[in-house]
Amino acid sequence: MVNFGRLITAMVTPFDQQGEIDWTALSSLIDYLIEEQHSESLVVSGTTGESPTLSDDEKIKLFAFVVEKAAGRCKIIAGTGSNNTRHSIHLTRAAEQAGADGVLLVVPYYNKPNQEGMYQHFKSIANSTSLPAILYNVPSRTGASLTAETTLRLAQIPNIVGTKECASLAQVTQIAAAAPEGFLVYSGDDASGLPAMAVGAYGIISVASHVVGAEMKRMLDSFVGGHAQEAAKLHQQLFPIFKGMFGCPHPLPNPVAVKYALELRGIKVGSVRLPLIPPTEDEAEFIKILFTR
């Protein structure tokens, strides 16, 4: 089974001034995330990568480019989930052909299937590929939630190997307690990452790791190494950034804040595509202050 590691970065997609993918900036970003921020895997074309605004052609080119550039230094997880099962199968097969190490499959959004519909959706995609698949339950974005019971049922499918869970710590606990061996739970919320590991999660699929990945890796290593107090101290130090990256007290949609934070650090990723817009002056000042405390 593929080991995706404990710290996975849901990677932004760099754009140039015309709003097209900036392949040179992407190449530099990959090196930075692996070498400086210690990402063990990268999610390509996830929500943080602005997947709703990427065409299929762009996604498939991204999969192949990132696989080639990473060159085995970390694992590559392609975001191929959607609310259209056939479309998800198409992208999953393309990701496999491009050399991805796994796929991330979000709960179908907007059409809000029931639990049996979700089960059949994920089962159909998993059966279409030999790649390991990670489920992605994010009710705040999809308007629907995969229950712990359905997650555990899906965990019996051999190549469904984990879940990115954003529902609650209670659900993380329930899944981790009953999951078969080899099925891993990842927190999808940076602020809840360490608490989630305390109740059985394996790691974090992170946004903040773009800018504090090295510190997060130390936090995770401390916890796994049995140094819970040290891990808690690091979590406390990072907590304002975890919350601030998602716009507290200014509600900023992901990835507006992290792209601006990267630019502040000299990592060129450009702005966001409509319907997202750059931060206002007040929001930009808030992000600046966040990283100069």
Coordinates of C-alpha atoms in Angstrom, one line a residue:
M1 CA 0.0 0.0 0.0
V2 CA 1.2 3.5 -0.8
N3 CA 2.4 5.5 2.2
F4 CA 1.3 9.1 1.7
G5 CA 2.9 10.2 4.9
R6 CA 1.4 12.3 7.7
L7 CA 1.7 15.8 6.3
I8 CA 0.0 16.3 2.9
T9 CA -0.3 19.7 1.3
A10 CA -3.4 20.5 -0.7
M11 CA -1.5 22.6 -3.3
V12 CA -2.6 25.9 -4.8
T13 CA -2.5 26.3 -8.6
P14 CA -0.3 29.2 -9.6
F15 CA -1.8 31.6 -12.3
D16 CA -0.1 34.3 -14.3
Q17 CA -1.4 37.8 -14.9
Q18 CA -3.7 36.5 -17.7
G19 CA -5.2 33.9 -15.3
E20 CA -3.6 31.0 -17.1
I21 CA -1.6 28.3 -15.3
D22 CA 1.9 29.5 -14.6
W23 CA 4.0 26.4 -15.2
T24 CA 7.3 28.0 -14.2
A25 CA 5.8 29.2 -10.9
L26 CA 4.3 25.7 -10.4
S27 CA 7.7 24.1 -10.8
S28 CA 9.2 26.3 -8.2
L29 CA 6.3 25.8 -5.8
I30 CA 6.7 22.0 -6.0
D31 CA 10.4 22.3 -5.0
Y32 CA 9.5 24.7 -2.2
L33 CA 6.8 22.5 -0.7
I34 CA 8.9 19.4 -0.8
E35 CA 12.3 20.8 0.2
E36 CA 11.4 23.6 2.5
Q37 CA 8.0 22.8 3.9
H38 CA 8.5 19.0 4.1
S39 CA 5.3 17.9 2.4
E40 CA 5.2 14.2 2.1
S41 CA 2.4 14.2 -0.5
L42 CA 0.8 16.9 -2.7
V43 CA -2.9 17.0 -3.6
V44 CA -3.2 18.4 -7.1
S45 CA -6.4 20.1 -8.3
G46 CA -8.2 20.0 -5.0
T47 CA -10.4 22.7 -3.7
T48 CA -7.3 24.7 -2.7
G49 CA -6.1 24.3 -6.2
E50 CA -9.3 26.0 -7.5
S51 CA -10.5 22.8 -9.1
P52 CA -14.0 24.2 -9.9
T53 CA -12.4 26.7 -12.3
L54 CA -10.0 24.3 -14.0
S55 CA -10.9 22.6 -17.2
D56 CA -10.4 18.8 -17.7
D57 CA -7.5 19.5 -20.0
E58 CA -5.8 21.7 -17.4
K59 CA -6.3 19.1 -14.7
I60 CA -4.8 16.3 -16.7
K61 CA -1.8 18.4 -17.7
L62 CA -1.4 19.4 -14.1
F63 CA -1.4 15.7 -13.0
A64 CA 1.3 14.8 -15.5
F65 CA 3.4 17.9 -14.8
V66 CA 3.5 17.5 -11.1
V67 CA 4.2 13.8 -11.3
E68 CA 7.2 14.5 -13.5
K69 CA 8.5 17.5 -11.5
A70 CA 8.2 15.7 -8.1
A71 CA 10.2 12.8 -9.6
G72 CA 9.5 10.5 -6.7
R73 CA 10.4 13.0 -4.0
C74 CA 6.9 12.9 -2.6
K75 CA 3.6 11.2 -3.5
I76 CA 1.1 12.8 -5.8
I77 CA -2.7 12.6 -5.1
A78 CA -4.9 13.8 -7.9
G79 CA -8.2 15.5 -7.1
T80 CA -10.6 13.6 -9.4
G81 CA -13.8 13.7 -7.4
S82 CA -17.0 15.5 -8.5
N83 CA -20.7 15.2 -8.3
N84 CA -20.8 13.3 -11.6
T85 CA -19.7 9.6 -11.2
R86 CA -18.9 9.1 -14.9
H87 CA -16.8 12.3 -15.0
S88 CA -15.0 11.3 -11.8
I89 CA -14.1 7.9 -13.4
H90 CA -12.8 9.7 -16.5
L91 CA -10.5 12.0 -14.5
T92 CA -9.4 9.1 -12.3
R93 CA -8.4 7.0 -15.2
A94 CA -6.5 10.0 -16.7
A95 CA -4.7 10.5 -13.4
E96 CA -3.7 6.9 -13.3
Q97 CA -2.4 7.2 -16.9
A98 CA -0.5 10.4 -15.8
G99 CA 1.3 8.5 -13.1
A100 CA -0.4 9.8 -10.0
D101 CA 0.0 7.7 -6.8
G102 CA -3.6 8.1 -5.6
V103 CA -6.8 10.1 -6.0
L104 CA -8.9 12.3 -3.6
L105 CA -12.6 11.9 -4.0
V106 CA -14.9 14.5 -2.6
V107 CA -18.4 13.8 -1.5
P108 CA -20.8 14.7 -4.3
Y109 CA -22.0 18.3 -3.9
Y110 CA -25.2 20.1 -4.9
N111 CA -27.1 17.1 -6.0
K112 CA -26.8 15.7 -2.4
P113 CA -27.2 11.9 -2.9
N114 CA -28.3 9.8 0.1
Q115 CA -25.9 7.4 1.8
E116 CA -26.5 4.5 -0.6
G117 CA -25.9 6.8 -3.6
M118 CA -22.7 8.0 -2.1
Y119 CA -21.6 4.4 -1.4
Q120 CA -22.3 3.4 -5.0
H121 CA -20.6 6.6 -6.4
F122 CA -17.3 5.9 -4.5
K123 CA -17.5 2.2 -5.1
S124 CA -17.9 2.7 -8.9
I125 CA -14.9 5.1 -9.0
A126 CA -12.7 2.7 -6.9
N127 CA -13.6 -0.2 -9.1
S128 CA -12.5 1.8 -12.2
T129 CA -8.9 2.1 -11.1
S130 CA -6.0 0.3 -9.4
L131 CA -5.0 3.6 -7.6
P132 CA -5.6 4.0 -3.9
A133 CA -8.4 6.4 -3.2
I134 CA -8.9 8.8 -0.2
L135 CA -12.5 9.9 0.5
Y136 CA -13.1 13.6 1.3
N137 CA -15.9 14.5 3.6
V138 CA -16.4 18.3 3.8
P139 CA -20.0 19.1 4.7
S140 CA -19.5 22.8 4.9
R141 CA -18.7 22.9 1.1
T142 CA -20.8 20.0 -0.3
G143 CA -24.0 20.4 1.6
A144 CA -24.0 16.7 2.3
S145 CA -22.1 14.5 4.8
L146 CA -20.7 11.0 4.5
T147 CA -21.6 9.2 7.7
A148 CA -19.1 7.3 9.8
E149 CA -21.2 4.1 9.0
T150 CA -20.9 4.6 5.2
T151 CA -17.3 5.5 5.5
L152 CA -16.6 2.3 7.3
R153 CA -18.6 0.3 4.8
L154 CA -16.5 1.9 2.0
A155 CA -13.3 1.1 3.9
Q156 CA -13.9 -2.6 3.1
I157 CA -13.2 -1.9 -0.5
P158 CA -9.5 -2.8 -0.9
N159 CA -8.3 0.4 -2.7
I160 CA -10.2 2.9 -0.6
V161 CA -7.5 3.5 1.8
G162 CA -8.4 6.6 3.8
T163 CA -10.6 9.6 4.4
K164 CA -10.0 13.3 4.7
E165 CA -12.5 14.1 7.4
C166 CA -13.9 17.6 8.1
A167 CA -17.1 16.8 9.8
S168 CA -16.2 16.6 13.5
L169 CA -13.8 15.1 16.0
A170 CA -16.6 12.8 17.1
Q171 CA -16.7 11.4 13.5
V172 CA -12.9 11.1 13.4
T173 CA -13.1 9.1 16.6
Q174 CA -15.8 6.8 15.4
I175 CA -14.1 6.1 12.1
A176 CA -10.6 5.6 13.6
A177 CA -12.0 3.3 16.3
A178 CA -13.6 0.9 13.9
A179 CA -11.6 1.2 10.6
P180 CA -9.9 -1.9 9.2
E181 CA -6.1 -2.1 9.4
G182 CA -4.5 0.1 6.8
F183 CA -7.4 2.5 6.5
L184 CA -6.2 5.9 7.6
V185 CA -8.1 9.0 8.8
Y186 CA -6.7 12.5 7.9
S187 CA -7.9 15.7 9.4
G188 CA -8.9 18.2 6.7
D189 CA -8.8 21.1 9.1
D190 CA -5.5 22.5 10.2
A191 CA -6.8 23.9 13.5
S192 CA -8.2 20.4 14.4
G193 CA -5.2 18.4 13.1
L194 CA -3.4 17.7 16.4
P195 CA -6.7 17.1 18.4
A196 CA -7.7 14.7 15.6
M197 CA -4.5 12.8 15.9
A198 CA -5.1 12.5 19.6
V199 CA -8.3 10.6 18.9
G200 CA -6.9 8.4 16.2
A201 CA -6.2 10.3 13.0
Y202 CA -3.0 9.5 11.1
G203 CA -2.2 12.9 9.7
I204 CA -3.3 16.2 8.2
I205 CA -4.2 17.2 4.6
S206 CA -3.3 20.8 5.0
V207 CA -3.5 24.3 3.6
A208 CA -1.4 26.1 6.2
S209 CA 1.5 23.8 5.3
H210 CA 2.2 26.0 2.3
V211 CA 3.7 28.5 4.8
V212 CA 4.3 26.7 8.1
G213 CA 4.8 23.1 6.9
A214 CA 8.2 22.7 8.5
E215 CA 6.8 23.7 11.8
M216 CA 3.8 21.4 11.3
K217 CA 6.1 18.5 10.5
R218 CA 7.9 19.1 13.8
M219 CA 4.5 19.1 15.6
L220 CA 3.5 15.9 14.1
D221 CA 6.8 14.2 14.7
S222 CA 6.8 15.3 18.3
F223 CA 3.3 13.8 18.8
V224 CA 4.2 10.5 17.1
G225 CA 7.4 10.4 19.0
G226 CA 5.5 10.5 22.3
H227 CA 6.2 14.2 23.2
A228 CA 2.6 15.3 23.5
Q229 CA 3.4 18.5 25.5
E230 CA 5.9 19.7 22.9
A231 CA 3.4 19.0 20.1
A232 CA 0.7 20.9 22.0
K233 CA 3.0 23.9 22.5
L234 CA 3.8 24.0 18.7
H235 CA 0.0 23.6 18.0
Q236 CA -0.7 26.6 20.2
Q237 CA 2.0 28.7 18.5
L238 CA 0.6 27.8 15.1
F239 CA -3.1 28.1 16.0
P240 CA -3.5 31.8 15.1
I241 CA -2.1 31.1 11.6
F242 CA -4.4 28.0 11.3
K243 CA -7.4 30.2 12.1
G244 CA -6.3 33.3 10.3
M245 CA -5.6 31.4 7.0
F246 CA -9.3 30.8 6.8
G247 CA -10.2 34.3 7.5
C248 CA -10.8 34.7 11.2
P249 CA -12.1 37.4 11.8
H250 CA -12.3 38.1 8.1
P251 CA -14.1 35.3 6.3
L252 CA -11.9 34.6 3.3
P253 CA -12.6 31.7 1.0
N254 CA -9.8 29.2 0.5
P255 CA -7.2 29.7 -1.2
V256 CA -7.4 33.6 -1.2
A257 CA -5.4 34.0 2.0
V258 CA -2.8 31.3 1.4
K259 CA -2.0 32.6 -2.1
Y260 CA -1.5 36.1 -0.7
A261 CA 0.6 34.7 2.2
L262 CA 2.8 32.9 -0.3
E263 CA 3.3 36.1 -2.4
L264 CA 4.3 37.9 0.9
R265 CA 7.0 35.3 1.3
G266 CA 8.3 35.7 -2.3
I267 CA 6.7 32.5 -3.6
K268 CA 5.1 33.6 -6.8
V269 CA 1.7 31.9 -7.3
G270 CA -0.4 34.8 -8.7
S271 CA -4.0 35.6 -7.8
V272 CA -7.2 33.6 -7.9
R273 CA -9.7 33.0 -10.7
L274 CA -13.2 34.3 -10.6
P275 CA -15.6 33.9 -8.9
L276 CA -12.9 34.2 -6.2
I277 CA -11.3 37.7 -5.9
P278 CA -8.1 38.9 -4.2
P279 CA -8.2 40.2 -0.6
T280 CA -9.3 43.7 0.1
E281 CA -6.8 46.2 1.6
D282 CA -8.1 45.4 5.1
E283 CA -7.9 41.7 4.5
A284 CA -4.4 42.0 3.0
E285 CA -3.3 43.9 6.1
F286 CA -4.8 41.3 8.4
I287 CA -2.7 38.6 6.6
K288 CA 0.4 40.7 6.8
I289 CA 0.0 41.2 10.5
L290 CA -0.7 37.5 10.9
F291 CA 2.8 36.7 9.6
T292 CA 4.7 39.4 11.4
R293 CA 3.6 38.6 15.0

